Short mmCIF file of C-alpha atoms and ligand atoms in Angstrom, two decimals:
data_model
loop_
_atom_site.label_atom_id
_atom_site.label_comp_id
_atom_site.label_asym_id
_atom_site.label_seq_id
_atom_site.Cartn_x
_atom_site.Cartn_y
_atom_site.Cartn_z
CA MET A 1 19.03 90.31 -5.57
CA SER A 2 20.65 86.54 -6.16
CA GLN A 3 19.93 84.10 -4.11
CA PRO A 4 22.87 82.71 -1.64
CA THR A 5 23.43 78.90 -2.84
CA LEU A 6 25.22 75.87 -1.52
CA ASN A 7 29.13 76.07 -2.52
CA PRO A 8 28.64 74.19 -5.70
CA ASN A 9 31.52 71.77 -4.58
CA LEU A 10 30.25 71.21 -1.13
CA ARG A 11 26.76 70.16 -2.63
CA GLU A 12 28.81 67.61 -5.07
CA ARG A 13 30.65 66.60 -1.91
CA VAL A 14 27.24 65.59 -0.28
CA ARG A 15 25.77 63.99 -3.09
CA ARG A 16 29.09 61.79 -3.47
CA SER A 17 28.74 60.99 0.16
CA ILE A 18 25.44 59.44 -0.78
CA GLN A 19 25.94 57.74 -4.21
CA ARG A 20 29.66 57.53 -5.14
CA ASP A 21 29.06 56.27 -8.97
CA PRO A 22 28.97 59.19 -11.56
CA PHE A 23 25.26 60.67 -10.97
CA PRO A 24 23.04 61.74 -13.70
CA ASP A 25 22.65 65.23 -13.80
CA ASP A 26 18.89 65.70 -14.16
CA SER A 27 16.75 64.68 -10.97
CA ARG A 28 14.30 62.32 -13.14
CA GLY A 29 17.53 60.26 -14.14
CA ARG A 30 19.26 60.30 -10.46
CA ALA A 31 15.90 58.75 -9.63
CA ARG A 32 16.05 56.34 -11.86
CA GLN A 33 19.57 55.47 -10.85
CA VAL A 34 18.57 55.09 -7.18
CA LEU A 35 15.61 52.91 -8.12
CA ASN A 36 17.74 50.65 -10.39
CA ASP A 37 20.76 50.01 -7.67
CA LEU A 38 17.75 49.05 -5.42
CA ILE A 39 15.96 46.65 -7.94
CA LEU A 40 19.48 45.16 -8.74
CA HIS A 41 20.13 44.34 -4.94
CA LEU A 42 17.43 42.38 -5.24
CA HIS A 43 17.55 40.61 -8.25
CA ALA A 44 20.32 39.70 -10.84
CA THR A 45 20.96 41.88 -13.60
CA LYS A 46 19.53 39.21 -16.17
CA VAL A 47 16.94 36.70 -15.94
CA PRO A 48 16.19 33.50 -18.00
CA VAL A 49 13.32 33.91 -20.16
CA ARG A 50 11.49 31.17 -18.51
CA ALA A 51 11.46 32.46 -15.33
CA LEU A 52 8.94 35.03 -16.64
CA LYS A 53 6.55 32.48 -17.13
CA ILE A 54 3.59 33.74 -15.01
CA SER A 55 2.10 30.05 -14.70
CA TYR A 56 4.85 28.58 -13.31
CA SER A 57 5.09 30.71 -9.88
CA PHE A 58 2.01 32.82 -10.29
CA GLY A 59 3.93 35.35 -8.47
CA LEU A 60 2.84 34.08 -5.21
CA GLY A 61 6.39 34.69 -3.41
CA LEU A 62 5.94 38.55 -4.82
CA LEU A 63 2.21 38.50 -3.52
CA ALA A 64 3.34 37.15 0.12
CA ILE A 65 5.80 40.05 0.33
CA LEU A 66 3.17 42.62 -0.77
CA PHE A 67 0.43 41.56 1.70
CA PHE A 68 3.59 41.64 4.34
CA LEU A 69 4.53 45.05 3.49
CA VAL A 70 0.50 46.17 3.29
CA LEU A 71 0.38 44.69 6.84
CA ILE A 72 3.31 47.06 8.36
CA VAL A 73 2.13 50.12 6.79
CA THR A 74 -1.74 49.72 8.05
CA GLY A 75 -0.36 48.01 11.10
CA VAL A 76 1.73 51.17 12.10
CA LEU A 77 -1.48 53.29 11.64
CA LEU A 78 -3.71 51.38 13.45
CA LEU A 79 -1.31 51.68 16.42
CA PHE A 80 -1.95 55.39 16.68
CA VAL A 81 -5.74 54.31 17.61
CA TYR A 82 -5.58 50.98 19.47
CA THR A 83 -5.29 50.32 23.21
CA PRO A 84 -4.40 47.24 24.28
CA THR A 85 -6.28 46.86 27.52
CA PRO A 86 -9.33 44.65 27.76
CA GLU A 87 -11.34 48.00 29.12
CA ASP A 88 -10.42 49.89 26.00
CA ALA A 89 -9.35 47.64 23.05
CA TYR A 90 -13.22 47.21 21.58
CA ALA A 91 -14.02 50.79 22.26
CA SER A 92 -10.78 52.07 20.26
CA ILE A 93 -11.70 49.70 17.50
CA ARG A 94 -15.59 51.07 17.25
CA ILE A 95 -13.51 54.51 17.48
CA LEU A 96 -11.13 53.62 14.62
CA GLU A 97 -14.29 52.51 12.40
CA THR A 98 -16.60 55.13 13.48
CA GLU A 99 -14.67 58.54 14.13
CA ILE A 100 -11.41 58.07 12.36
CA TRP A 101 -11.04 59.30 8.97
CA MET A 102 -10.40 56.03 6.56
CA GLY A 103 -10.44 54.05 9.86
CA GLN A 104 -12.55 51.28 8.75
CA LEU A 105 -10.66 51.04 5.69
CA VAL A 106 -7.22 50.96 7.17
CA ARG A 107 -8.75 48.25 9.54
CA ASN A 108 -10.10 46.48 6.53
CA LEU A 109 -7.02 46.38 4.95
CA HIS A 110 -4.72 45.14 7.51
CA HIS A 111 -7.48 42.10 8.19
CA TRP A 112 -7.69 40.98 4.88
CA SER A 113 -3.77 41.13 3.79
CA GLY A 114 -3.56 38.80 7.30
CA ASN A 115 -5.66 36.26 5.62
CA ALA A 116 -4.43 36.82 2.24
CA LEU A 117 -0.89 36.36 3.24
CA LEU A 118 -1.97 33.12 5.30
CA ILE A 119 -3.73 31.78 1.98
CA VAL A 120 -0.99 33.10 -0.57
CA ALA A 121 1.83 31.60 1.66
CA ALA A 122 0.30 28.22 1.49
CA LEU A 123 -0.45 28.27 -1.98
CA HIS A 124 3.27 29.30 -2.56
CA MET A 125 4.32 26.30 -0.63
CA LEU A 126 2.00 23.96 -2.65
CA ARG A 127 3.71 25.51 -6.08
CA VAL A 128 7.32 25.12 -4.50
CA PHE A 129 6.08 21.25 -3.48
CA TYR A 130 4.48 20.39 -6.85
CA THR A 131 6.92 21.68 -9.18
CA ALA A 132 9.67 20.10 -7.13
CA ALA A 133 11.33 23.38 -6.66
CA PHE A 134 12.82 22.55 -3.14
CA HIS A 135 14.93 19.91 -4.09
CA PRO A 136 18.63 20.59 -4.21
CA PRO A 137 19.93 23.16 -3.94
CA ARG A 138 16.56 25.00 -2.33
CA GLU A 139 16.37 22.25 0.38
CA PHE A 140 17.24 24.92 3.32
CA ASN A 141 14.97 27.62 1.78
CA TRP A 142 12.35 25.20 1.87
CA LEU A 143 12.99 24.98 5.58
CA LEU A 144 13.12 28.88 5.97
CA GLY A 145 9.69 28.88 4.21
CA LEU A 146 8.09 26.46 6.77
CA GLY A 147 9.01 28.88 9.40
CA LEU A 148 7.49 31.72 7.33
CA LEU A 149 4.30 29.75 7.27
CA VAL A 150 4.24 28.95 11.27
CA LEU A 151 5.35 32.66 11.89
CA VAL A 152 2.36 34.05 9.17
CA ALA A 153 0.01 31.59 11.17
CA LEU A 154 1.13 32.90 14.91
CA SER A 155 0.91 36.24 13.74
CA ASN A 156 -2.60 35.81 12.68
CA PHE A 157 -3.65 34.14 15.76
CA THR A 158 -2.27 36.79 17.78
CA GLY A 159 -3.74 39.56 15.66
CA TYR A 160 -7.03 37.70 16.33
CA LEU A 161 -7.43 38.66 19.95
CA LEU A 162 -6.64 42.32 19.76
CA PRO A 163 -10.45 43.54 18.79
CA TRP A 164 -11.35 42.00 22.06
CA ASP A 165 -14.93 40.69 20.84
CA GLN A 166 -16.83 37.82 21.48
CA LEU A 167 -15.16 36.04 18.44
CA ALA A 168 -11.46 37.04 19.37
CA PHE A 169 -12.21 36.22 23.09
CA TRP A 170 -13.45 32.73 22.48
CA ALA A 171 -11.34 31.78 19.39
CA THR A 172 -8.33 32.13 21.59
CA THR A 173 -10.14 30.29 24.39
CA ILE A 174 -10.59 27.39 22.29
CA VAL A 175 -6.60 27.44 20.87
CA THR A 176 -4.85 27.90 24.25
CA GLY A 177 -7.39 25.42 25.63
CA MET A 178 -5.70 22.93 23.12
CA ILE A 179 -2.15 23.95 24.10
CA GLY A 180 -3.18 22.77 27.47
CA TYR A 181 -3.63 19.14 26.44
CA ILE A 182 -0.15 18.72 25.60
CA PRO A 183 1.41 16.39 28.38
CA ALA A 184 4.02 17.68 30.96
CA ILE A 185 4.38 21.08 29.54
CA GLY A 186 0.95 22.21 28.14
CA GLU A 187 -0.93 23.97 31.05
CA GLY A 188 2.82 25.50 32.25
CA LEU A 189 2.69 26.78 28.34
CA LYS A 190 -0.99 27.84 28.60
CA GLN A 191 -0.63 29.72 31.88
CA TRP A 192 2.58 31.52 30.59
CA LEU A 193 0.70 32.24 27.18
CA LEU A 194 -2.33 33.84 29.11
CA GLY A 195 -0.56 35.39 31.83
CA GLY A 196 -2.99 33.54 34.18
CA PRO A 197 -5.44 30.55 34.18
CA GLU A 198 -7.69 32.20 31.18
CA VAL A 199 -7.53 34.82 28.69
CA GLY A 200 -7.53 38.45 29.94
CA GLY A 201 -5.62 41.73 30.44
CA ALA A 202 -2.14 40.06 30.70
CA THR A 203 -3.09 37.62 27.67
CA LEU A 204 -3.85 40.79 25.58
CA ARG A 205 -0.63 42.35 26.24
CA THR A 206 1.37 39.24 25.71
CA PHE A 207 -0.45 38.89 22.52
CA PHE A 208 0.10 42.73 21.17
CA ALA A 209 3.73 42.10 22.33
CA PHE A 210 4.42 39.27 19.78
CA HIS A 211 1.92 40.46 17.14
CA ILE A 212 3.55 43.95 16.82
CA VAL A 213 7.18 43.44 17.50
CA VAL A 214 8.12 39.62 17.50
CA PHE A 215 6.73 37.93 14.90
CA PRO A 216 7.06 40.93 12.39
CA LEU A 217 10.81 41.30 13.42
CA PHE A 218 11.60 37.52 12.85
CA MET A 219 9.61 37.55 9.54
CA ALA A 220 11.33 40.69 8.22
CA ILE A 221 14.63 38.81 8.97
CA ILE A 222 13.62 35.35 7.45
CA VAL A 223 11.92 37.21 4.58
CA SER A 224 15.35 39.04 3.82
CA TYR A 225 17.13 35.82 4.13
CA HIS A 226 14.59 33.75 2.21
CA ILE A 227 14.57 36.29 -1.19
CA TRP A 228 18.50 36.48 -1.08
CA ARG A 229 18.61 32.50 -0.69
CA VAL A 230 16.49 32.67 -3.93
CA ARG A 231 19.34 34.33 -5.63
CA LYS A 232 22.22 32.37 -4.15
CA ASP A 233 20.44 29.06 -4.79
CA SER A 234 19.22 30.54 -8.44
CA PHE A 235 15.23 30.08 -9.19
CA SER A 236 14.10 27.11 -10.50
CA LEU A 237 13.00 27.10 -14.16
CA PRO A 238 9.53 25.64 -15.68
CA ARG A 239 10.09 22.43 -17.65
CA ASP A 240 7.36 20.62 -20.03
CA LEU A 241 6.55 16.82 -19.47
CA ASP A 242 9.43 14.72 -20.64
CA GLU A 243 11.76 18.03 -21.43
CA PRO A 244 15.10 17.38 -20.28
CA PRO A 245 16.96 19.25 -17.29
CA VAL A 246 17.86 22.90 -18.69
CA ASP A 247 21.32 23.68 -19.41
CA ARG A 248 21.88 27.28 -17.42
CA ARG A 249 24.60 28.12 -19.40
CA GLN A 250 22.84 27.91 -22.51
CA ILE A 251 19.26 29.54 -21.90
CA GLU A 252 18.15 32.48 -23.44
CA ARG A 253 18.10 35.68 -20.92
CA VAL A 254 17.11 39.25 -20.55
CA THR A 255 17.84 41.92 -18.85
CA THR A 256 15.78 42.22 -15.44
CA ILE A 257 14.75 45.81 -16.10
CA PRO A 258 12.29 46.21 -17.73
CA HIS A 259 11.22 42.75 -18.44
CA LEU A 260 10.96 41.10 -14.90
CA VAL A 261 10.43 44.59 -13.05
CA ASN A 262 7.28 45.29 -15.23
CA LEU A 263 5.69 42.12 -14.94
CA GLU A 264 6.07 42.30 -11.19
CA LEU A 265 5.16 45.93 -10.90
CA GLY A 266 1.80 45.14 -13.01
CA PHE A 267 1.37 42.00 -11.16
CA GLY A 268 2.05 44.21 -7.84
CA LEU A 269 -0.45 46.98 -8.77
CA LEU A 270 -3.26 44.75 -9.77
CA THR A 271 -3.48 43.00 -6.73
CA LEU A 272 -3.29 46.17 -4.52
CA ALA A 273 -6.21 47.34 -6.53
CA LEU A 274 -8.17 44.17 -6.12
CA LEU A 275 -7.07 44.25 -2.42
CA ILE A 276 -8.53 48.07 -1.98
CA ALA A 277 -11.67 47.45 -3.76
CA TRP A 278 -12.10 44.13 -1.73
CA ALA A 279 -11.47 46.23 1.93
CA THR A 280 -13.51 48.73 0.28
CA TRP A 281 -17.04 46.77 -0.01
CA VAL A 282 -16.33 44.24 2.51
CA ASN A 283 -15.71 44.91 6.42
CA ALA A 284 -13.68 42.92 8.72
CA PRO A 285 -15.67 41.50 11.33
CA LEU A 286 -16.48 42.65 14.77
CA GLU A 287 -18.95 41.21 16.85
CA PRO A 288 -20.15 42.54 20.42
CA ALA A 289 -17.40 43.00 22.85
CA ALA A 290 -16.03 39.86 24.65
CA ASN A 291 -18.27 38.69 27.26
CA PRO A 292 -16.06 36.20 29.43
CA SER A 293 -19.36 34.60 30.93
CA HIS A 294 -21.55 34.01 27.64
CA PRO A 295 -19.76 31.59 25.12
CA PRO A 296 -21.41 31.70 21.67
CA ASN A 297 -23.00 28.64 20.47
CA PRO A 298 -21.02 27.06 18.61
CA ALA A 299 -17.60 28.73 20.12
CA LYS A 300 -15.07 28.03 17.33
CA ALA A 301 -11.65 28.46 16.45
CA ALA A 302 -10.33 30.94 13.51
CA TRP A 303 -10.76 29.47 10.43
CA TYR A 304 -7.24 28.21 9.46
CA PHE A 305 -7.46 26.50 13.26
CA MET A 306 -10.88 24.70 12.54
CA GLY A 307 -9.06 21.57 11.14
CA PHE A 308 -7.81 20.99 14.29
CA GLN A 309 -10.75 22.09 16.18
CA GLU A 310 -12.58 19.18 13.81
CA LEU A 311 -9.71 16.67 14.81
CA LEU A 312 -10.64 17.11 18.43
CA LEU A 313 -13.96 16.10 18.02
CA HIS A 314 -12.34 12.63 16.72
CA PHE A 315 -9.23 12.11 18.48
CA HIS A 316 -7.78 11.97 21.95
CA PRO A 317 -6.53 15.81 22.49
CA LEU A 318 -2.78 14.24 22.88
CA ILE A 319 -2.83 13.09 19.33
CA VAL A 320 -4.25 16.31 18.16
CA THR A 321 -2.35 18.46 19.81
CA LEU A 322 1.34 16.72 20.05
CA VAL A 323 1.50 13.91 17.74
CA ILE A 324 0.06 14.83 14.66
CA PRO A 325 1.68 18.48 14.33
CA GLY A 326 5.04 16.78 15.43
CA PHE A 327 4.85 13.65 12.47
CA THR A 328 3.59 16.62 10.04
CA ALA A 329 6.85 18.88 11.14
CA ALA A 330 9.07 15.95 11.09
CA ALA A 331 7.94 14.82 7.67
CA LEU A 332 7.95 18.51 6.02
CA ILE A 333 11.33 19.01 7.44
CA ALA A 334 12.84 15.55 6.21
CA LEU A 335 10.94 16.34 2.77
CA PRO A 336 13.72 17.95 0.81
CA TYR A 337 16.59 15.83 1.97
CA MET A 338 14.69 12.52 1.12
CA ASP A 339 12.41 13.26 -1.96
CA ARG A 340 14.49 11.68 -4.64
CA ASN A 341 17.24 9.25 -5.10
CA PRO A 342 19.57 10.90 -7.60
CA ALA A 343 21.36 7.71 -8.56
CA THR A 344 18.18 6.17 -9.89
CA GLU A 345 15.69 8.63 -10.49
CA PRO A 346 15.16 11.37 -12.86
CA ASP A 347 15.53 15.03 -12.11
CA VAL A 348 11.83 16.50 -12.08
CA GLU A 349 12.43 19.99 -10.60
CA GLY A 350 10.60 22.27 -12.55
CA ILE A 351 7.63 19.74 -14.20
CA TRP A 352 4.44 20.42 -12.48
CA PHE A 353 3.27 17.29 -10.80
CA ARG A 354 6.66 15.31 -11.69
CA SER A 355 5.38 13.37 -14.43
CA ARG A 356 2.32 11.51 -15.77
CA HIS A 357 2.00 9.35 -13.59
CA GLY A 358 2.42 12.29 -10.59
CA ARG A 359 -0.45 14.00 -12.49
CA ARG A 360 -2.85 10.98 -12.17
CA LEU A 361 -1.89 10.29 -8.94
CA THR A 362 -2.53 14.04 -8.03
CA ALA A 363 -5.81 13.80 -9.07
CA ILE A 364 -6.70 10.30 -7.64
CA ASN A 365 -5.43 11.43 -4.11
CA THR A 366 -7.12 14.93 -3.95
CA VAL A 367 -10.81 12.72 -4.76
CA LEU A 368 -9.61 10.23 -2.02
CA GLY A 369 -8.60 12.73 0.58
CA ILE A 370 -11.96 14.22 0.40
CA VAL A 371 -14.08 11.32 -0.12
CA ILE A 372 -12.44 9.16 2.57
CA THR A 373 -12.12 11.98 5.26
CA THR A 374 -15.94 12.85 4.80
CA ALA A 375 -16.95 9.48 4.89
CA TRP A 376 -14.84 8.98 8.19
CA VAL A 377 -16.31 12.01 9.67
CA ILE A 378 -19.88 10.73 9.29
CA LEU A 379 -19.19 7.43 10.49
CA ASP A 380 -17.29 8.30 13.79
CA GLU A 381 -19.82 11.07 14.40
CA LYS A 382 -22.86 8.75 13.74
CA TRP A 383 -22.37 5.42 14.30
CA LEU A 384 -18.56 4.66 15.60
CA ASP A 385 -17.84 5.09 19.36
CA LEU A 386 -14.38 3.69 19.66
CA PRO A 387 -14.12 4.87 23.72
CA GLU A 388 -17.54 3.20 24.16
CA LEU A 389 -16.67 0.16 22.10
CA LEU A 390 -13.32 -0.56 23.80
CA ASP A 391 -14.36 0.79 27.02
CA PHE A 392 -11.69 -1.63 29.02
CA LEU A 393 -8.96 0.67 27.73
CA PRO A 394 -7.66 3.91 28.89
CA VAL A 395 -9.24 6.89 26.33
CA LEU A 396 -5.86 7.63 25.14
CA ILE A 397 -5.33 3.99 23.60
CA SER A 398 -8.83 3.45 22.38
CA ASP A 399 -9.78 7.27 20.66
CA GLY A 400 -6.05 7.95 20.19
CA VAL A 401 -3.29 5.28 19.55
CA ILE A 402 -5.89 2.72 17.99
CA PRO A 403 -7.11 5.01 15.52
CA PHE A 404 -4.15 7.06 14.71
CA GLY A 405 -2.08 3.96 14.39
CA ALA A 406 -4.37 2.44 12.33
CA ILE A 407 -4.21 5.44 9.94
CA LEU A 408 -0.31 5.51 10.21
CA LEU A 409 -0.08 2.06 9.08
CA PHE A 410 -2.43 2.46 6.08
CA LEU A 411 0.08 5.49 4.72
CA ILE A 412 2.97 3.47 5.30
CA GLY A 413 1.31 0.50 3.19
CA TYR A 414 0.17 2.87 0.79
CA HIS A 415 3.07 4.48 0.24
CA TRP A 416 5.00 0.79 0.04
CA LEU A 417 2.40 -0.40 -2.33
CA LEU A 418 2.79 2.73 -4.91
CA GLY A 419 6.38 1.73 -4.61
CA ARG A 420 5.91 -1.72 -5.78
CA ARG A 421 3.64 -0.48 -8.48
CA GLY A 422 6.65 1.37 -10.09
CA ALA A 423 6.19 5.35 -8.30
CA THR A 424 9.26 7.06 -7.53
CA ILE A 425 10.07 8.21 -4.11
CA SER A 426 8.84 11.83 -5.31
CA GLU A 427 5.78 10.46 -6.84
CA ARG A 428 5.05 8.45 -3.81
CA ASN A 429 5.29 11.75 -1.52
CA LEU A 430 3.42 13.58 -3.80
CA ALA A 431 0.65 11.16 -3.82
CA LEU A 432 0.47 11.20 0.24
CA PHE A 433 1.35 14.59 0.44
CA THR A 434 -1.82 15.50 -1.74
CA LEU A 435 -4.09 12.82 0.30
CA LEU A 436 -3.24 14.48 3.69
CA CYS A 437 -3.68 18.07 2.18
CA ALA A 438 -6.83 16.94 0.70
CA ALA A 439 -7.78 15.61 4.00
CA PHE A 440 -6.97 18.39 6.28
CA LEU A 441 -8.54 21.04 4.08
CA THR A 442 -11.74 18.73 4.10
CA LEU A 443 -11.60 18.81 7.91
CA THR A 444 -11.17 22.79 7.68
CA ALA A 445 -13.97 22.89 5.41
CA ILE A 446 -16.24 20.34 7.43
CA GLY A 447 -15.36 22.42 10.64
CA ILE A 448 -16.20 25.78 9.16
CA PHE A 449 -19.34 24.92 6.92
CA CYS A 450 -21.14 21.71 8.63
CA ARG A 451 -20.82 22.56 12.52
CA GLY A 452 -23.61 23.87 14.02
CA GLU A 453 -25.07 24.72 17.44
CA ASN A 454 -23.16 22.33 20.17
CA MET A 455 -20.66 21.46 17.36
CA ALA A 456 -23.27 19.45 15.90
CA LEU A 457 -23.10 17.98 12.25
CA GLY A 458 -25.10 19.25 9.65
CA TRP A 459 -25.69 20.50 6.14
CA PRO A 460 -23.94 23.90 5.50
CA TRP A 461 -27.46 25.42 4.25
C1 HEM B 1 6.09 34.99 4.16
C2 HEM B 1 6.10 34.21 3.48
C3 HEM B 1 7.04 33.97 2.16
C4 HEM B 1 7.52 34.92 1.30
C5 HEM B 1 7.13 36.57 1.63
C6 HEM B 1 8.10 34.30 0.36
C7 HEM B 1 8.58 34.82 -0.67
C8 HEM B 1 9.17 34.20 -1.96
C9 HEM B 1 9.89 34.87 -3.06
C10 HEM B 1 9.53 36.15 -3.40
C11 HEM B 1 10.32 33.76 -3.81
C12 HEM B 1 10.74 33.78 -5.33
C13 HEM B 1 9.67 34.21 -6.32
C14 HEM B 1 8.39 32.53 -6.24
O1 HEM B 1 8.77 31.71 -6.07
O2 HEM B 1 7.32 33.38 -6.32
C15 HEM B 1 10.47 32.53 -3.16
C16 HEM B 1 10.90 31.48 -3.48
C17 HEM B 1 10.83 30.34 -2.59
N1 HEM B 1 10.05 29.89 -1.73
FE1 HEM B 1 9.07 31.20 -0.56
N2 HEM B 1 8.14 32.86 0.38
C18 HEM B 1 7.10 32.53 1.60
C19 HEM B 1 6.99 31.23 2.37
C20 HEM B 1 7.43 30.07 1.96
C21 HEM B 1 6.92 28.64 2.23
C22 HEM B 1 5.80 28.63 3.07
C23 HEM B 1 7.80 27.71 1.28
C24 HEM B 1 7.94 26.23 1.83
C25 HEM B 1 7.54 25.80 2.69
C26 HEM B 1 8.98 28.76 0.66
C27 HEM B 1 9.79 27.89 -0.14
C28 HEM B 1 10.52 28.87 -1.27
C29 HEM B 1 11.32 28.29 -2.12
C30 HEM B 1 11.79 26.85 -1.81
C31 HEM B 1 11.59 29.13 -2.99
C32 HEM B 1 12.43 28.76 -4.09
C33 HEM B 1 11.21 28.60 -5.51
C34 HEM B 1 12.00 28.29 -6.97
O3 HEM B 1 13.20 28.34 -7.24
O4 HEM B 1 11.25 28.00 -7.69
N3 HEM B 1 8.48 29.87 0.41
N4 HEM B 1 9.78 32.81 -1.66
#
């Protein structure tokens, strides 16, 4: 008996309503066409051969997208079990880990992808900086990237509280405590964030809403715009030292499919395999349930905020919570607009570390940043007590304005001196950026590894 079939004309009409181009007859051909169309919405049809050089971009932007997607998929799965109340949050994580099939793996994947996204986004920013890829016409994409980095940090921060264990509770207490130091608005902002005077049920609800809706939504919008702009502004191209700027009309190009797509697929799958292997063997941390009356000793912020917690041990809180972030944000926002004088300085886009001189400056300032910061932390911890030495001055002056002003003067003087010795603006900025990055990473490492009970300084072992 013959089966009733859909009217062939009607089937064709349905198909055309979905895909208007002539459509292959076989199902594999159709699938390939849909996939190709999707890829060519994201990429141009052809790419310069130079853009395929993996030692230029290291695929870090792609990796960031990959981790973001893993976070969304695993985050949705976690939502089926997690309960955002102080009474049930910890228990729901325990149930997830012990009673739900693959629950521990899903939690691990989510936890490690969040950390990896932060590291990869920061490395991607360093790559963009050190190859001068943020020079015109990509100034605005640099700003979008800065926004993304902040959103990634905030997403990690709000997610940290959700398991409601000791680590989560006290790390959040420390960081929100820092916000309270901001003059005039700090206390109000802190209370608003916490939903009360201290971390509690309202805080968990607020953080949960930000973590699962507000930040991912903003990130999805900005990431889409960021990638669209990479296409519109054109991808920067790698160049060797002393090589003249690339003439884009003359360069060799290949088709995106399969050349770029194969590379992305291979790189993406390899990373995914490594992530799954890591998440299979290394569990996300979970301490005993939060106990608001028993802080651990030492009570530390999450690792990515340890640089700020370390700074709090040396400066007045106002400097750490407002002045340093304010100066850093202003400098990073202004950077792409002030990094090169096109009338007098060479185009260095695509050249790692700008020039031979830039390479030397990067190496020297990395070492300088590590050595000066370590020496200063030890000096300030063991011998130098500015508030006591200058006890006739308010602490804001003796422990804030004076040391910060001294550092600022040193940086301005150093920038000027490098200029006098023939460095271009871009090379001078590179030197300062490297020095400050090395200093911040050193502070972070000291905070994580060298602070023990009562935050006393000691050896990491
Ligand atoms: C969630 C975070 C981020 C995602 C998903 C992302 C994604 C991407 C992707 C896919 C590309 C093209 C490929 C590549 O360069 O690897 C790219 C390029 C770029 N990104 Fe990002 N990015 C992020 C964060 C940032 C940050 C923090 C900055 C800088 C502050 C930044 C600035 C740029 C710039 C200027 C380009 C153009 C680079 C060039 O043409 O060489 N991005 N981004």
